[in-house]
């Protein structure tokens, strides 16, 4: 029996007693979705037509560009509906598969409901705090001249914050909703065809990505149009259109706030369950991963959905929203400085770029087709190569779309060739994105030397595996930083030489050129998110196959897809941290411009030779390390609870190992859910409170010492150092964790002794150490970097 278990040859599942519980309860659906589904279809159709009519009316009264953006986003949602219907039409396989899937779905939906309930309460408290601050803050000369008072600005910012938080929550829910329904369909397809399983996983990830990106774009567009009409922008005595994007910063802050807690809570959940299951199941008991006898296996599979799918959806939503808003601010500022007659093209350019993202990514997703030979049990091509082909198609189309967008919107008589320079800036961003994906793949895919060397180090023990993994992670920061540096300098130079100058004749396009490069990097975000979602869906599919005790040939297919999924998740994290670095650079510049506007004092540079400013930088770097420590420690503490529970069940119920007793999966799910919600508060609060507290303290010190901008300068230094430290730390954590995981997967293919060998046990230790690195602390740092930038932008008046 033990030999059969180790080799996965457990025979037909019907020969075994069912070792997972019927956890099916009343399915959870958010109130907003329940209201829609409860409406009569004809009434719903009429309501949708009215909403669309209102949307296009507002857009038509704002700009034809906004109408174009609305049209593309709606087409993207229709395409998502098509993908949803296509995926859900696939069968769920035999009853044992669907029963496991139901248990995973219930666990994920239950945790999502509780987690987002907690986040909602915190968001309301923070919204009231923002309202109070804005009611008593100063206003800019532009706001005073347009009659935009404190109360109006306060309510606009709070409304934008709450809308950003709501849309981010919906993005997270969509990611989770898709994954818990697609996993079992991928499992079922793997019994027939490897290529069909791959296609279902890609299309399921694609429909989630399309909704997330589409919502980020249309949310900003609706907010922009609504404020444009309500405030009578560009009419006599009202606000100028170039100042409008500053009113949208609350939207980015709301998205960042929700994304941080979603990533923290989901990351703690998934990795605590994973570590607990691996330490007792694979290391102590010697049973395979996702074995139905492991009491923590359902919690582990639930974690893939809430930690990787829901959290990543909120993460990318926040990335795109922050980048769009910061680029709109910089575009408006540059257009004003250059006295461009119609600045709307420069302001709305980011919305058009991401609208084209929906188009080109849709084509990339559809390019991945099933095989004609439905009986093929193996993939003729490497799954990673198939995904890369789709990505190459998407990139090629993105280059063409970007060039067309720049010629359409960024052409101006003042500098006829400027659009070409900005098009090249976009090309720099696209090349940067591709370089990040390739570098991440090189350091995390076991086809390449770094991971194979790491696997080889496992042959000499657990310690050498850890040393090799840490060194690999540290080394992996080199190439990405060089790529980011080249991208920023190249884009800035192209922008500076575009021919646009201000009243004094000085070039002004440098910062906007960097913003355009950031847009280029994110111009294929929907396809990149598709590849990311592919990973946890394939991982879940493998778990369902193992728990339902399907033939070894089926598990081999899902194992290959899972290993590829580990690589795609790692490459996506590299892509995310690169975009976060560029977006944070833009937000930092926007923060300095806002400080200048409120203080009426030029604020163009930060002098770290000032002791207080240098201390602010130290505090920013420290924040990154302490945040990462608390996130990893949270996983460790929660995993200890899981380990103790799994050990207790194995000791008190020895029949579990002989398939004579059922494990109590629900107990582990409950432990992980409650602990992760409790543990996410401390690091999340640190991220939000620190910059505000430091800014206020040094503002007071500056008031005493006669330095009016000291608070703002210290916060700028904090932001600068935190961004630099966060980029390096996130690269290290993400790459080391992904490499450890795939080193283990490489050994499990039969290399270096295969499963059960001492080399494999050492690799499991490395994978366990890397779990909180790559799925909790690392991804949370992506969000933290942008959250720090948006929170300082929103709270800038408090520091003056």
GROMACS .gro file of N, CA, C and O in nm, residues 37 65 82 112 118 150 168 212 241 279 281 297 502 509 554 588 628 635 639 694 709:
model
   84
   37UNK      N    1  -2.882   3.899  -1.053
   37UNK     CA    2  -2.935   3.770  -1.096
   37UNK      C    3  -3.082   3.753  -1.059
   37UNK      O    4  -3.153   3.671  -1.119
   65UNK      N    5  -1.293   6.061  -2.757
   65UNK     CA    6  -1.196   5.960  -2.712
   65UNK      C    7  -1.256   5.874  -2.602
   65UNK      O    8  -1.238   5.752  -2.599
   82UNK      N    9  -1.842   3.567  -2.346
   82UNK     CA   10  -1.825   3.453  -2.438
   82UNK      C   11  -1.731   3.349  -2.378
   82UNK      O   12  -1.760   3.228  -2.382
  112UNK      N   13  -1.349   3.458   0.128
  112UNK     CA   14  -1.361   3.586   0.057
  112UNK      C   15  -1.464   3.675   0.125
  112UNK      O   16  -1.441   3.794   0.143
  118UNK      N   17  -1.414   4.238   0.638
  118UNK     CA   18  -1.318   4.308   0.725
  118UNK      C   19  -1.255   4.427   0.652
  118UNK      O   20  -1.243   4.538   0.708
  150UNK      N   21  -1.338   7.331  -0.025
  150UNK     CA   22  -1.284   7.217   0.051
  150UNK      C   23  -1.384   7.103   0.059
  150UNK      O   24  -1.349   6.986   0.043
  168UNK      N   25  -1.191   4.734  -0.699
  168UNK     CA   26  -1.083   4.641  -0.667
  168UNK      C   27  -1.139   4.513  -0.605
  168UNK      O   28  -1.094   4.402  -0.637
  212UNK      N   29  -1.085   4.232  -1.528
  212UNK     CA   30  -1.003   4.315  -1.439
  212UNK      C   31  -0.951   4.439  -1.511
  212UNK      O   32  -0.965   4.552  -1.464
  241UNK      N   33  -0.929   7.145  -1.766
  241UNK     CA   34  -0.922   7.001  -1.784
  241UNK      C   35  -0.787   6.944  -1.739
  241UNK      O   36  -0.778   6.829  -1.695
  279UNK      N   37   0.486   2.006   0.531
  279UNK     CA   38   0.575   1.965   0.639
  279UNK      C   39   0.531   1.834   0.702
  279UNK      O   40   0.613   1.747   0.732
  281UNK      N   41   0.263   1.624   0.573
  281UNK     CA   42   0.226   1.523   0.474
  281UNK      C   43   0.345   1.466   0.399
  281UNK      O   44   0.376   1.347   0.409
  297UNK      N   45  -0.521   1.952   0.298
  297UNK     CA   46  -0.514   1.961   0.153
  297UNK      C   47  -0.624   2.052   0.097
  297UNK      O   48  -0.600   2.128   0.002
  502UNK      N   49   0.863   7.440  -2.278
  502UNK     CA   50   0.775   7.529  -2.203
  502UNK      C   51   0.798   7.674  -2.244
  502UNK      O   52   0.867   7.703  -2.343
  509UNK      N   53   0.931   6.713  -2.192
  509UNK     CA   54   0.867   6.583  -2.217
  509UNK      C   55   0.930   6.464  -2.148
  509UNK      O   56   0.884   6.350  -2.166
  554UNK      N   57  -0.306   1.095  -1.602
  554UNK     CA   58  -0.377   1.223  -1.589
  554UNK      C   59  -0.297   1.316  -1.498
  554UNK      O   60  -0.282   1.435  -1.527
  588UNK      N   61   0.582   5.946  -0.775
  588UNK     CA   62   0.673   6.028  -0.698
  588UNK      C   63   0.682   6.168  -0.759
  588UNK      O   64   0.679   6.270  -0.688
  628UNK      N   65   0.817   4.301   0.536
  628UNK     CA   66   0.844   4.166   0.484
  628UNK      C   67   0.859   4.066   0.599
  628UNK      O   68   0.809   3.952   0.590
  635UNK      N   69   0.293   3.400   0.819
  635UNK     CA   70   0.280   3.268   0.757
  635UNK      C   71   0.334   3.161   0.850
  635UNK      O   72   0.272   3.055   0.868
  639UNK      N   73   0.116   2.864   0.998
  639UNK     CA   74   0.155   2.729   0.957
  639UNK      C   75   0.179   2.638   1.078
  639UNK      O   76   0.149   2.518   1.072
  694UNK      N   77   0.490   5.973   1.000
  694UNK     CA   78   0.622   6.033   0.981
  694UNK      C   79   0.609   6.173   0.920
  694UNK      O   80   0.678   6.267   0.960
  709UNK      N   81   0.878   7.305   0.440
  709UNK     CA   82   0.857   7.185   0.358
  709UNK      C   83   0.923   7.061   0.416
  709UNK      O   84   0.934   6.959   0.347
   0.00000   0.00000   0.00000
